[in-house]
Tab-separated table of C-alpha atoms and ligand atoms in Angstrom:
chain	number	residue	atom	x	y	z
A	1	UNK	CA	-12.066	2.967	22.056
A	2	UNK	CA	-9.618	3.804	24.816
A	3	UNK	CA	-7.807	6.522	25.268
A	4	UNK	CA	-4.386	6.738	24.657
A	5	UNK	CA	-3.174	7.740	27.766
A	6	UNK	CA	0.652	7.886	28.428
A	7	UNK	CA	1.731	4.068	28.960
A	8	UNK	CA	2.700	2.895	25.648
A	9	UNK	CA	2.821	-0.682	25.036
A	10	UNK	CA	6.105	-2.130	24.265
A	11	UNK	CA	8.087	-4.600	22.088
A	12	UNK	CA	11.100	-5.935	21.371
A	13	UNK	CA	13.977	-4.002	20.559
A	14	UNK	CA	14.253	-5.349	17.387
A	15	UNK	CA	10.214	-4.644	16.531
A	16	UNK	CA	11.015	-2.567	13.373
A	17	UNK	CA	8.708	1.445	13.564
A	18	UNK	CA	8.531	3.162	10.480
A	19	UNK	CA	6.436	5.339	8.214
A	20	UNK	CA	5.278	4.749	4.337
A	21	UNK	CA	4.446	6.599	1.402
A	22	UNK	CA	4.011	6.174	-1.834
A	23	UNK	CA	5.839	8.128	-4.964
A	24	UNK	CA	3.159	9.554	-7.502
A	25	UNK	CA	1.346	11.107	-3.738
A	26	UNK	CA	4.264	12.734	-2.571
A	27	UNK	CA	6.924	13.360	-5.058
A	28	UNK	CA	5.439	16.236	-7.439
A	29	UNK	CA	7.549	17.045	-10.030
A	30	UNK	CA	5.703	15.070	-12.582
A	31	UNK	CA	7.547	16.417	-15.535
A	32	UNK	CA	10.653	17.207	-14.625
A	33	UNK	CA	14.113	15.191	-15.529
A	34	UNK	CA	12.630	13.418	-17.886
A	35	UNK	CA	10.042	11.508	-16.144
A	36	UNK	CA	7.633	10.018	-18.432
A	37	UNK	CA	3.439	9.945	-17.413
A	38	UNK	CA	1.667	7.467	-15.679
A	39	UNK	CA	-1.741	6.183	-15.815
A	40	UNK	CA	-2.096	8.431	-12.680
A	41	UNK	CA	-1.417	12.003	-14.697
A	42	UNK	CA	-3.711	10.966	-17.439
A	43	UNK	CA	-6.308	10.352	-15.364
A	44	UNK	CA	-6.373	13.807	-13.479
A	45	UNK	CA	-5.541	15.470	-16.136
A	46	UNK	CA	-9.066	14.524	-17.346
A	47	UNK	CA	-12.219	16.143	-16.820
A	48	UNK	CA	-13.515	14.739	-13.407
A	49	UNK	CA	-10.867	11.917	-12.952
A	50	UNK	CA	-9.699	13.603	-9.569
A	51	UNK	CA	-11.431	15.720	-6.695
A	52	UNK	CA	-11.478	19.637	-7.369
A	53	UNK	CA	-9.173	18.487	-10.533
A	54	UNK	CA	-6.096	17.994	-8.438
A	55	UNK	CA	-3.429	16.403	-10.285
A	56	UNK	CA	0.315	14.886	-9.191
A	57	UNK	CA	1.769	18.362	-8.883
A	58	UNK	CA	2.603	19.839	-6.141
A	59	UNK	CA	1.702	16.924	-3.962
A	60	UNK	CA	4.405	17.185	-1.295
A	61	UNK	CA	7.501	18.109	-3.852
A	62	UNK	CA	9.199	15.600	-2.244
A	63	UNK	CA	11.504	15.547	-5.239
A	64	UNK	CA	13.221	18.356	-4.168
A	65	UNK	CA	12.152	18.187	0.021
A	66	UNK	CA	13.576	14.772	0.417
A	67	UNK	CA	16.581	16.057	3.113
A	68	UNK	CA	13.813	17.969	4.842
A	69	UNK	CA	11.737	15.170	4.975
A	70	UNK	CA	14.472	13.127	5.976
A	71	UNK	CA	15.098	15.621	9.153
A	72	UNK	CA	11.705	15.164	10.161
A	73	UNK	CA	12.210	11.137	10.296
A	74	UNK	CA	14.883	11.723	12.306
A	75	UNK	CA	13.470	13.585	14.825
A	76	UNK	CA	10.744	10.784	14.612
A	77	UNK	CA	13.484	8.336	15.737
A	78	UNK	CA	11.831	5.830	12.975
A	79	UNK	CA	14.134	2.820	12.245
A	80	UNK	CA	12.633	2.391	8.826
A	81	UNK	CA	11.169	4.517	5.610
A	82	UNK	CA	9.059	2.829	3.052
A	83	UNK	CA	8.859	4.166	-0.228
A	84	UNK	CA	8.052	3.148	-3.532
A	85	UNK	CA	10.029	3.430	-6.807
A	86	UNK	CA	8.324	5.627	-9.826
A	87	UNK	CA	8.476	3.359	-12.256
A	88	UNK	CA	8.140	6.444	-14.890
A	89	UNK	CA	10.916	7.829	-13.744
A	90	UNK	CA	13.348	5.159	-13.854
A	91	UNK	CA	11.760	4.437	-17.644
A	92	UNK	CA	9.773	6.732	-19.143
A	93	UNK	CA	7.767	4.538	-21.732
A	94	UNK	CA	7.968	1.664	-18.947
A	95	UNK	CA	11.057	-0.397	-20.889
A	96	UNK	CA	13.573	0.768	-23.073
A	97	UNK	CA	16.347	2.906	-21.697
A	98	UNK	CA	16.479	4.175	-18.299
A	99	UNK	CA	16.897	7.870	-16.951
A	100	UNK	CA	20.079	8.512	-15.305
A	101	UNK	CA	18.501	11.677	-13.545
A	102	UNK	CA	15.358	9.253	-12.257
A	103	UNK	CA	18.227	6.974	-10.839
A	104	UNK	CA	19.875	9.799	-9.609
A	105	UNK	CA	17.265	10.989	-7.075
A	106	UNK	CA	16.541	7.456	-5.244
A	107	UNK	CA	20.366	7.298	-4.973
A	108	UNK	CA	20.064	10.598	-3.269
A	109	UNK	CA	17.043	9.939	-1.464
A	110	UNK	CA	18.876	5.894	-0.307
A	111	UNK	CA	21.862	7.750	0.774
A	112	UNK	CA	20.432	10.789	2.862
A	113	UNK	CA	18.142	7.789	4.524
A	114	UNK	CA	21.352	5.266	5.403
A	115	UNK	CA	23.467	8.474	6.483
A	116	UNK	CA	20.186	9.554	8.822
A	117	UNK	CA	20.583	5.702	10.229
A	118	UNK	CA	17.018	4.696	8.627
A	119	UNK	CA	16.452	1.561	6.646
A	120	UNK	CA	15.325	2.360	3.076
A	121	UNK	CA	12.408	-0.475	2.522
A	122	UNK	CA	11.917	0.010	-1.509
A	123	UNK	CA	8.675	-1.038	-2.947
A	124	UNK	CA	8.716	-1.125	-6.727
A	125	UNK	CA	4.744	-0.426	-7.606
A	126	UNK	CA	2.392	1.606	-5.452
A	127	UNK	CA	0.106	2.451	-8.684
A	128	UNK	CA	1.969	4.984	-11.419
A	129	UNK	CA	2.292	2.672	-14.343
A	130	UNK	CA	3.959	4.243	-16.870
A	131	UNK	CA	1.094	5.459	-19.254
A	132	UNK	CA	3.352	3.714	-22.397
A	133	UNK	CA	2.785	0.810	-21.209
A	134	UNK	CA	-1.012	1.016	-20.964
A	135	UNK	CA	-0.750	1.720	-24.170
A	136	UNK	CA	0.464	-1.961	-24.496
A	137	UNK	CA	-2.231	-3.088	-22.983
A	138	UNK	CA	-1.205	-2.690	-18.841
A	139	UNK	CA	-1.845	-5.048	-16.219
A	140	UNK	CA	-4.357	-7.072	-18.610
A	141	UNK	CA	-1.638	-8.137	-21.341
A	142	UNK	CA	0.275	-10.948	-20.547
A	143	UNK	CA	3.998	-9.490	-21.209
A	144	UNK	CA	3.296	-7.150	-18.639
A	145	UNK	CA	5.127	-9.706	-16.208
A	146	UNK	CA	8.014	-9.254	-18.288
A	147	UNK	CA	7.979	-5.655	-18.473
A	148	UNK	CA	7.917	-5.705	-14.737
A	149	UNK	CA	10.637	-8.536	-14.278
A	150	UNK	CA	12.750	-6.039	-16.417
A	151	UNK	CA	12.075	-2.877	-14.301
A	152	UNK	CA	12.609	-4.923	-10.568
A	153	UNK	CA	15.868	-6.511	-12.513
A	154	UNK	CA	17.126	-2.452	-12.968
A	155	UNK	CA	16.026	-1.635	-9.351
A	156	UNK	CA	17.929	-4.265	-8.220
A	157	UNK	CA	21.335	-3.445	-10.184
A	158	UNK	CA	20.528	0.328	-8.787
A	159	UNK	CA	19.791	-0.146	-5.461
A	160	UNK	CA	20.269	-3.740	-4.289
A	161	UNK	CA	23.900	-2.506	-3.475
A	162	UNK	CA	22.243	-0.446	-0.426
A	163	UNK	CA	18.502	-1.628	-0.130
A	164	UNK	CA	18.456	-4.761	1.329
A	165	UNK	CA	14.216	-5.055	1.763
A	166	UNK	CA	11.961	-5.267	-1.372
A	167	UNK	CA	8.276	-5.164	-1.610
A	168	UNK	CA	7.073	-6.252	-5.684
A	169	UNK	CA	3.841	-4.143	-5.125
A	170	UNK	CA	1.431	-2.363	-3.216
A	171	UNK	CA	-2.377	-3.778	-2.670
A	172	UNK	CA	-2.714	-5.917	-5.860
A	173	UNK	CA	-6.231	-6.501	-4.762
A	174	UNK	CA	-7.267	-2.898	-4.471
A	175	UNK	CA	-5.224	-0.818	-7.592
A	176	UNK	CA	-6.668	-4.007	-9.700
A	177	UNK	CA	-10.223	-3.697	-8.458
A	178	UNK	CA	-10.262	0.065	-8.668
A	179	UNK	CA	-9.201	0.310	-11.791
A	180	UNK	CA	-11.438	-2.682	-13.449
A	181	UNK	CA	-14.522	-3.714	-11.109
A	182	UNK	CA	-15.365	-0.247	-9.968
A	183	UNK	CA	-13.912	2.138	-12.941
A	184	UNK	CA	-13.051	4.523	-10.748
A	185	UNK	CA	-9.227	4.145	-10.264
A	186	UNK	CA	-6.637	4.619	-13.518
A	187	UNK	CA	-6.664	3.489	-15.945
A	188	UNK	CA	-10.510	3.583	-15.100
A	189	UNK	CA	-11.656	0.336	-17.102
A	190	UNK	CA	-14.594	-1.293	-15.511
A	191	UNK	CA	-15.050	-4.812	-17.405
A	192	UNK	CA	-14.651	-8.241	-15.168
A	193	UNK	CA	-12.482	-10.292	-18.070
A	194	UNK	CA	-9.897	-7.515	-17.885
A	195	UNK	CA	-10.383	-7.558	-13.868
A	196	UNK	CA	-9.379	-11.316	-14.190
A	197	UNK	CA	-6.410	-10.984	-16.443
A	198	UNK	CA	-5.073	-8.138	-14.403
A	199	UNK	CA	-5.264	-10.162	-10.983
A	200	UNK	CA	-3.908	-12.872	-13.188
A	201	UNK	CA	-1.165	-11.204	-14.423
A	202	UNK	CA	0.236	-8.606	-11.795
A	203	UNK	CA	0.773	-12.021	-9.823
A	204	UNK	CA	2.665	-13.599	-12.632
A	205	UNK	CA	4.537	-10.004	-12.882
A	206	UNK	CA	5.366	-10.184	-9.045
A	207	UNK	CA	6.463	-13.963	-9.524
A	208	UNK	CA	8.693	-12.978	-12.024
A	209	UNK	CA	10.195	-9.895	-10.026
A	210	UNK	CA	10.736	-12.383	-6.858
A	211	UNK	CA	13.522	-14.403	-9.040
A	212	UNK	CA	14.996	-11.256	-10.455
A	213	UNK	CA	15.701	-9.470	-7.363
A	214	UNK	CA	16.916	-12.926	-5.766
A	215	UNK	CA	19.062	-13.284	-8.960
A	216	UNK	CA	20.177	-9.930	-8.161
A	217	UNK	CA	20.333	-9.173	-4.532
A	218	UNK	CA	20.616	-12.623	-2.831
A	219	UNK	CA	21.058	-10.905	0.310
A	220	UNK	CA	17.395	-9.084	-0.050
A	221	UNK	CA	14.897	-9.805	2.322
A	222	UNK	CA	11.664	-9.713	-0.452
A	223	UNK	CA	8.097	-9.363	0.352
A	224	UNK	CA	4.716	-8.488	-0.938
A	225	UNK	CA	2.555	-5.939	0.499
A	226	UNK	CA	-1.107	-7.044	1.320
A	227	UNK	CA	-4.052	-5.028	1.631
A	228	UNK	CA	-6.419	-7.482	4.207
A	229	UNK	CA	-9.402	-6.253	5.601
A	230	UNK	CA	-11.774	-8.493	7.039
A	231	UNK	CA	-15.017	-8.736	4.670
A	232	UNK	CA	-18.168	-8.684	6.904
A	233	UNK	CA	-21.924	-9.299	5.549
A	234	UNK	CA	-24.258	-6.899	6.060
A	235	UNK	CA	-26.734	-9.378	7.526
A	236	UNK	CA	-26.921	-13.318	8.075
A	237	UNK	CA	-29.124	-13.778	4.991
A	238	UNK	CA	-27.675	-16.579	2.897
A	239	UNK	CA	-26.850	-13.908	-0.371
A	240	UNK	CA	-25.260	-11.245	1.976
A	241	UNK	CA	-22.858	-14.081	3.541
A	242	UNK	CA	-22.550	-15.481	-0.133
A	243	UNK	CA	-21.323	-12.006	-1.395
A	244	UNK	CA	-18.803	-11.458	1.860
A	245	UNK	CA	-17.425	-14.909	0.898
A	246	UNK	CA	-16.653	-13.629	-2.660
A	247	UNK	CA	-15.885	-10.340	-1.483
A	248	UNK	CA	-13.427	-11.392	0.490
A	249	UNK	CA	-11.376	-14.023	-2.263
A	250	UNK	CA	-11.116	-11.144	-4.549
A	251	UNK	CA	-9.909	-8.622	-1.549
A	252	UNK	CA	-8.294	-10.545	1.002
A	253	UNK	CA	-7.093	-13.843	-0.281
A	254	UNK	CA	-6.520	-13.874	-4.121
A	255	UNK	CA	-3.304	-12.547	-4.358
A	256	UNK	CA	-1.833	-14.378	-1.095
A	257	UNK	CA	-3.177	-17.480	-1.839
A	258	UNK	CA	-1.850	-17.591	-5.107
A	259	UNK	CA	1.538	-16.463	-4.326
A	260	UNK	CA	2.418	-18.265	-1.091
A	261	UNK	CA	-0.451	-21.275	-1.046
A	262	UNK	CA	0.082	-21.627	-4.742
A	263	UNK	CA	-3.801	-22.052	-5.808
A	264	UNK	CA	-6.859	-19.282	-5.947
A	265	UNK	CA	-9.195	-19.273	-3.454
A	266	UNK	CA	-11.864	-21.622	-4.897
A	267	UNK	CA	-14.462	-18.934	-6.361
A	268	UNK	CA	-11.903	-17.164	-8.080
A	269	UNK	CA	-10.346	-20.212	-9.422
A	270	UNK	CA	-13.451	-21.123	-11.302
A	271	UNK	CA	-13.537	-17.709	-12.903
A	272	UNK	CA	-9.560	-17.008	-13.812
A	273	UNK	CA	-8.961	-20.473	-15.334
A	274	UNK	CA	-9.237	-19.615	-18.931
A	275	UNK	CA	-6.416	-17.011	-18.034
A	276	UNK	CA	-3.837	-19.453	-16.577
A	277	UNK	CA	-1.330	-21.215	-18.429
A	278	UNK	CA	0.656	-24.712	-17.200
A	279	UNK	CA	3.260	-23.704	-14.436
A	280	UNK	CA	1.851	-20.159	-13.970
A	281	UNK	CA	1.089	-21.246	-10.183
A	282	UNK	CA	4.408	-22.359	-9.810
A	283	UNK	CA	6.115	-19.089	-11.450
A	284	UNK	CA	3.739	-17.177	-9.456
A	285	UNK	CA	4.425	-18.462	-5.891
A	286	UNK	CA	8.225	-18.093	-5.277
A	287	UNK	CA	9.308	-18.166	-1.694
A	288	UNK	CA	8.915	-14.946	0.037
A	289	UNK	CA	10.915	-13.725	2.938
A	290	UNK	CA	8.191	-11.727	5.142
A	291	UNK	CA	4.325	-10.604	4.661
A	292	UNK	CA	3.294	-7.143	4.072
A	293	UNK	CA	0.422	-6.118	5.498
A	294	UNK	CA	-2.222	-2.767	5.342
A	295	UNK	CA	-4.754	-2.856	7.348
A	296	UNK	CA	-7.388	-0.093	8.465
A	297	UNK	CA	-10.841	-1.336	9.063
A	298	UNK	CA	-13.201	-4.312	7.989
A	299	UNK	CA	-15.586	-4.093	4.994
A	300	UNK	CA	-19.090	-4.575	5.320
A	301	UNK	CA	-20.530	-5.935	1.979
A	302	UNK	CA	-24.446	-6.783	0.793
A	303	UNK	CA	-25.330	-8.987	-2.368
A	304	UNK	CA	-26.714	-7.079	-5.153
A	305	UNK	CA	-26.722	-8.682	-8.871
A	306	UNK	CA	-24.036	-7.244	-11.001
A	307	UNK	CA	-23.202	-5.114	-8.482
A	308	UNK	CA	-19.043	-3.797	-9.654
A	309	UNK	CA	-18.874	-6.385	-11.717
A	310	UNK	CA	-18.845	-9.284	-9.386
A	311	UNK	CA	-22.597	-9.074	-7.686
A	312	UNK	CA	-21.766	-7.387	-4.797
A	313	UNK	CA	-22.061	-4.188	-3.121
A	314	UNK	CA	-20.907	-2.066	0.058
A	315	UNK	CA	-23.069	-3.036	2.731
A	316	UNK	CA	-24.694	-0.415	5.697
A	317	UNK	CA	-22.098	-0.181	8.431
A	318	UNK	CA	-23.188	-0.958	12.096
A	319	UNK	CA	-24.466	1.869	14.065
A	320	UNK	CA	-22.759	0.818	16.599
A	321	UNK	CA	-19.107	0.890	15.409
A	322	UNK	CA	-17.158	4.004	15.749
A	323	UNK	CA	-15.687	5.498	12.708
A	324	UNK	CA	-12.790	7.755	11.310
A	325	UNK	CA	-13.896	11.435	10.148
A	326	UNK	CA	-14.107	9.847	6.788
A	327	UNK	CA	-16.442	6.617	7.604
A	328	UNK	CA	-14.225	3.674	7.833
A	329	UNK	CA	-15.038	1.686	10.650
A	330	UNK	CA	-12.554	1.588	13.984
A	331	UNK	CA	-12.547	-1.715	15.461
A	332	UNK	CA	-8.776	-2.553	16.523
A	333	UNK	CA	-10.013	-6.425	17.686
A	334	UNK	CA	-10.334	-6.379	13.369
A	335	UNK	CA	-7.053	-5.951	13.511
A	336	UNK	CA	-5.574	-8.185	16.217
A	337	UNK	CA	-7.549	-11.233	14.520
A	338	UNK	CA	-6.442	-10.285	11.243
A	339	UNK	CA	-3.036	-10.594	12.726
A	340	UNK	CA	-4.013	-13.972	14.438
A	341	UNK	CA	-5.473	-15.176	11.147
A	342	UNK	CA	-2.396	-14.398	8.539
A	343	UNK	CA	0.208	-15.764	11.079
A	344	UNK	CA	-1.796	-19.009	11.122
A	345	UNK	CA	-2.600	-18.896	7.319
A	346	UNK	CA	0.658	-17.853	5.744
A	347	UNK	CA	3.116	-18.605	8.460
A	348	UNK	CA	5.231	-15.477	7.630
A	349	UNK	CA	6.669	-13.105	9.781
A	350	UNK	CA	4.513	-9.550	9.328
A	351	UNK	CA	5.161	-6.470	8.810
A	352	UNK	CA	2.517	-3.751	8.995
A	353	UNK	CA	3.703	-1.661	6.299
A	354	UNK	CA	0.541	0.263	6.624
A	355	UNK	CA	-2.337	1.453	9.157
A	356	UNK	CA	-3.365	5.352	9.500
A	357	UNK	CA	-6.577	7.557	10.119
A	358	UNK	CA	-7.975	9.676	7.457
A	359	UNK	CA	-9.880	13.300	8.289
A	360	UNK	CA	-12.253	14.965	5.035
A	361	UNK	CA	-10.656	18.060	5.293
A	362	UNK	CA	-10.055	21.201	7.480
A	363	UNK	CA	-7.326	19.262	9.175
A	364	UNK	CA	-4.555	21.015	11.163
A	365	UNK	CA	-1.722	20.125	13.181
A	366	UNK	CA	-4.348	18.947	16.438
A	367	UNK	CA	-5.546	15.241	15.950
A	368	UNK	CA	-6.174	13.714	18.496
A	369	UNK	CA	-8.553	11.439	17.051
A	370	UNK	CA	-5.840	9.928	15.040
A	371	UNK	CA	-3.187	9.818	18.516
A	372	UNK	CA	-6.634	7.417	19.975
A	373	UNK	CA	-6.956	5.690	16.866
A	374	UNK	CA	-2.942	4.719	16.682
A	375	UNK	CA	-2.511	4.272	20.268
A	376	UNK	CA	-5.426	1.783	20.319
A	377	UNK	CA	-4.146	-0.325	17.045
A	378	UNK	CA	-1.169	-0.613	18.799
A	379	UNK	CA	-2.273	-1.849	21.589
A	380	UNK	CA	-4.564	-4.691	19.474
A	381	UNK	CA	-1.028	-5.305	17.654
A	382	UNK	CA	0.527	-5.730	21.028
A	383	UNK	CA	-1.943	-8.381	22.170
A	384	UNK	CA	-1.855	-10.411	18.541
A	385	UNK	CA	2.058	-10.632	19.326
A	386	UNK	CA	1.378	-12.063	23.359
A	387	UNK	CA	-1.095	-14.090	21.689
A	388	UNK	CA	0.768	-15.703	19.153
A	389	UNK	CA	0.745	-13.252	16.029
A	390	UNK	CA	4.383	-12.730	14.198
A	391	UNK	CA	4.564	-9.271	14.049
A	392	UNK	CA	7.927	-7.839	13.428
A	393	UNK	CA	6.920	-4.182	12.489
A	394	UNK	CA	5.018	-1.337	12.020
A	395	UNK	CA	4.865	1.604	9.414
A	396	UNK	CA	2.236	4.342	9.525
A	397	UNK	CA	0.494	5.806	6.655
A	398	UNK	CA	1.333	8.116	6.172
A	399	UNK	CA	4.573	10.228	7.425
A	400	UNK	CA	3.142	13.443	5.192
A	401	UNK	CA	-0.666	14.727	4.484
A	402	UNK	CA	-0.710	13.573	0.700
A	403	UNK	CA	-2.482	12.875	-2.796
A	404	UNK	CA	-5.085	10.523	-1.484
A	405	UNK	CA	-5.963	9.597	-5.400
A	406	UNK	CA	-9.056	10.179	-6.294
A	407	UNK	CA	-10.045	12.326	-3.338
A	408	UNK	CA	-7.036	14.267	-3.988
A	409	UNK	CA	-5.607	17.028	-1.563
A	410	UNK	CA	-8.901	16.836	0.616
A	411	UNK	CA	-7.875	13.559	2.594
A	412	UNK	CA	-5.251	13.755	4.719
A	413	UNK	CA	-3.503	10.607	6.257
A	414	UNK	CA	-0.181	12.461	7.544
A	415	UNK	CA	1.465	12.623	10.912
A	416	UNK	CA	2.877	16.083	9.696
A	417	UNK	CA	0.685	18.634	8.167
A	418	UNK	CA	1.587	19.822	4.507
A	419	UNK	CA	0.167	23.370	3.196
A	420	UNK	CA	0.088	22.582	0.103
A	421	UNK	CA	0.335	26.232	-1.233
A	422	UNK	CA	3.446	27.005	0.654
A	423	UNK	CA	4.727	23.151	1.457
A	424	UNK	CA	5.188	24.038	5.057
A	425	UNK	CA	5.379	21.162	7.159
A	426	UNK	CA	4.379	21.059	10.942
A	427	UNK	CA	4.235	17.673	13.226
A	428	UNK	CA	0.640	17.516	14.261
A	429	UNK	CA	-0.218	15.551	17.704
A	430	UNK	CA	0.200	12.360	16.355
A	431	UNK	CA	3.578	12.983	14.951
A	432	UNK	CA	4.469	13.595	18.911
A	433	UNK	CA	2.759	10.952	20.131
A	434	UNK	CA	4.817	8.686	17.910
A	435	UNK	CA	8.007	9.773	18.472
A	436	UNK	CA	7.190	9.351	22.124
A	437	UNK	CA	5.994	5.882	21.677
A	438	UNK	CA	9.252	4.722	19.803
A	439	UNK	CA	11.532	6.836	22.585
A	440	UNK	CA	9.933	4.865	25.147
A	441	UNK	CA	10.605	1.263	23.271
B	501	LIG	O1	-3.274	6.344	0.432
B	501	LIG	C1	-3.573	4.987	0.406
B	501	LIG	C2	-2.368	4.184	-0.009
B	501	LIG	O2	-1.867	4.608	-1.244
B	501	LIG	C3	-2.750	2.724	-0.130
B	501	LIG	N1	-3.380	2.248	1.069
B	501	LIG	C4	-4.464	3.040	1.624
B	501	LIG	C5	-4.034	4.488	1.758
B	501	LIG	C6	-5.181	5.330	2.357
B	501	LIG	O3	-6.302	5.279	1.527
């Protein structure tokens, strides 16, 4: 990897530079003003579901640190702020009757952003379902798509009178497969029929959200927010290339492909048919306005028969690939292909709503691994765009260190340090070297 160096590739002065978090690993205050629980809090409140038994609280208690937090983007110079909506806090069981006081703080928080002069970018799912509507039956039970058209429809009469960019949801593909191939995210179900009806339904659930916030907000510029990471084989043998194919439908390409090509990728397809109903393709791909991408590193995947449900497994990673202090591969030409290959595939303008580089622990305010990481994805994403790629934007992950789920506290993402005992926050390196980089757009 190169170094970072001081000349900072540059874009056009619209090219949007942001940050993005996400609300259950920043917010705290998990039980206050009548927030109800998510799948999230009953998990670490069990036994084992989270690293060193962390739990929601304090994360960042960006509940009540929002205006600092907002200071600190401003001194970032970022144009935009991504965040996502608690659904629990809006409504507590998940429908019924809302909360004024979880209305209250987005208001708040959309206000303090607009008067700061930074673009609120609202997604309405990064992971917290309410734990009521597990209950139901979650993401596997076919009225969730209602449930969820009837939460974006209240965002939208909220908000839409301020936030003018919507994301449905965060990484379908990975909250699903956590939670139902692997067992290992909430709500921590590992069975492939329920796997298939989730994928299945948060689609038809995003669908539905699509013509509610249009309804709604017709000025809204709506998206969906991707997580595509190329899937590699661990060797050329015909059952390791197999297993990347597979891999990479159920990672990559079967939320995508359903919602803007209007079909599963083929191996899917075979497997989600008894799920889908005449016209679900149709509700399910309504036209979307830009393509949300997070991308960090490809996946390196080896056959292995029943492996997490699907007969595959994670495969050795090349020696010869560098990685981030917690493993994941850096190869920034992964990224400026990936670019290449969604522009070409989707034909949407992109917005890279998240890339980062995440340290085990010990972490303090010097990184400069994560300034050469960042300065060398941008310079891939700089290349995609002379090459053809339509990249509009770029958000980091994260602005704060955060609840990295279930590694808890001990991963940290953030361009600012967070001590979480005393919620002291301190730009590290990289927060520097970003502010520099947009100064010098
Ligand atoms: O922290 C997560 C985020 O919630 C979703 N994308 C990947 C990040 C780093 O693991």
């Amino acid at each position: 990897m190169k170094k970072s160096g001081q000349a900072f590739a540059t874009f056009p002065k619209d090219f949007v530079w942001g940050v993005s978090t996400s609300s259950f690993q920043i917010e705290g205050a998990t039980q206050e003003d009548g927030r109800g629980p998510s799948i999230w809090d009953t998990l670490a409140a069990r036994q084992g579901g989270i690293a060193n038994g962390d739990r929601g609280d304090p994360a960042c208690d960006h509940y009540h640190r929002w205006p600092d937090d907002i200071a600190l983007m401003r001194w970032l110079g970022l144009d935009a702020y991504r965040f996502s909506i608690a659904w629990p806090r809006l409504l507590p069981r998940g429908r019924g009757a809302p909360n004024p006081a979880g209305i209250a703080f987005y208001d708040r928080l959309i206000d303090g952003l607009l008067e700061a002069g930074i673009e609120p970018w609202a997604c309405l799912y990064h992971w917290d379902l309410p734990q009521g509507l597990q209950d139901l039956g979650g993401w596997p039970h076919r009225d969730s798509a209602g449930w969820f058209a009837d939460y974006a429809a209240l965002c939208a009469k909220c908000f839409g009178d301020r936030v003018k960019r919507f994301a449905t949801m965060n990484e379908f593909s990975v909250f699903t497969f956590f939670a139902y191939a692997l067992g290992w995210g909430a709500p921590n179900i590992s069975n492939q029929a329920e796997h298939l009806k989730a994928i299945h339904h948060t689609n038809l659930a995003h669908g539905a959200a699509v013509d509610a916030l249009r309804a709604l907000v017709p000025d809204a510029a709506i998206g969906a927010i991707h997580s595509v990471q190329p899937a590699r084989p661990q060797s050329q043998a015909a059952e390791d290339v197999e297993a990347a194919a597979l891999f990479d439908e159920v990672w990559n390409k079967g939320f995508p492909d359903a919602q803007l090509l209007a079909h599963y990728p083929p191996r899917i397809a075979r497997l989600i048919e008894p799920y889908v109903r005449a016209g679900d393709m149709a509700r399910i791909a309504r036209p979307l306005d830009w393509f949300g991408l997070n991308h960090y590193s490809p996946m390196y995947v080896r056959a292995e028969p029943g492996g997490m449900r699907w007969g595959f497994e994670w495969g050795a990673l090349p020696e010869s690939l560098p990685k981030t202090d917690i493993g994941w591969p850096i190869d920034p030409d992964a990224f400026r292909q990936t670019l290449l290959d969604l522009t070409a595939r989707y034909r949407l303008p992109i917005y890279v709503t998240e890339n980062g580089y995440g340290v085990g622990s010990g972490e303090g305010a010097d990184d400069p691994r994560r300034v050469d990481y960042l300065a060398a994805y941008v310079r891939a994403m700089r290349q995609a765009k002379r090459q053809g790629a339509d990249v509009r934007g770029y958000f980091v992950w994260s602005l704060l260190d955060n609840f990295e789920w279930g590694a808890g506290y001990g991963t940290r993402f953030g361009l600012v340090h967070v001590d979480f005992k005393t919620q002291k926050r301190t730009p590290k390196k990289s927060a520097h070297w970003y502010r520099a980089l947009i100064k010098a757009q």
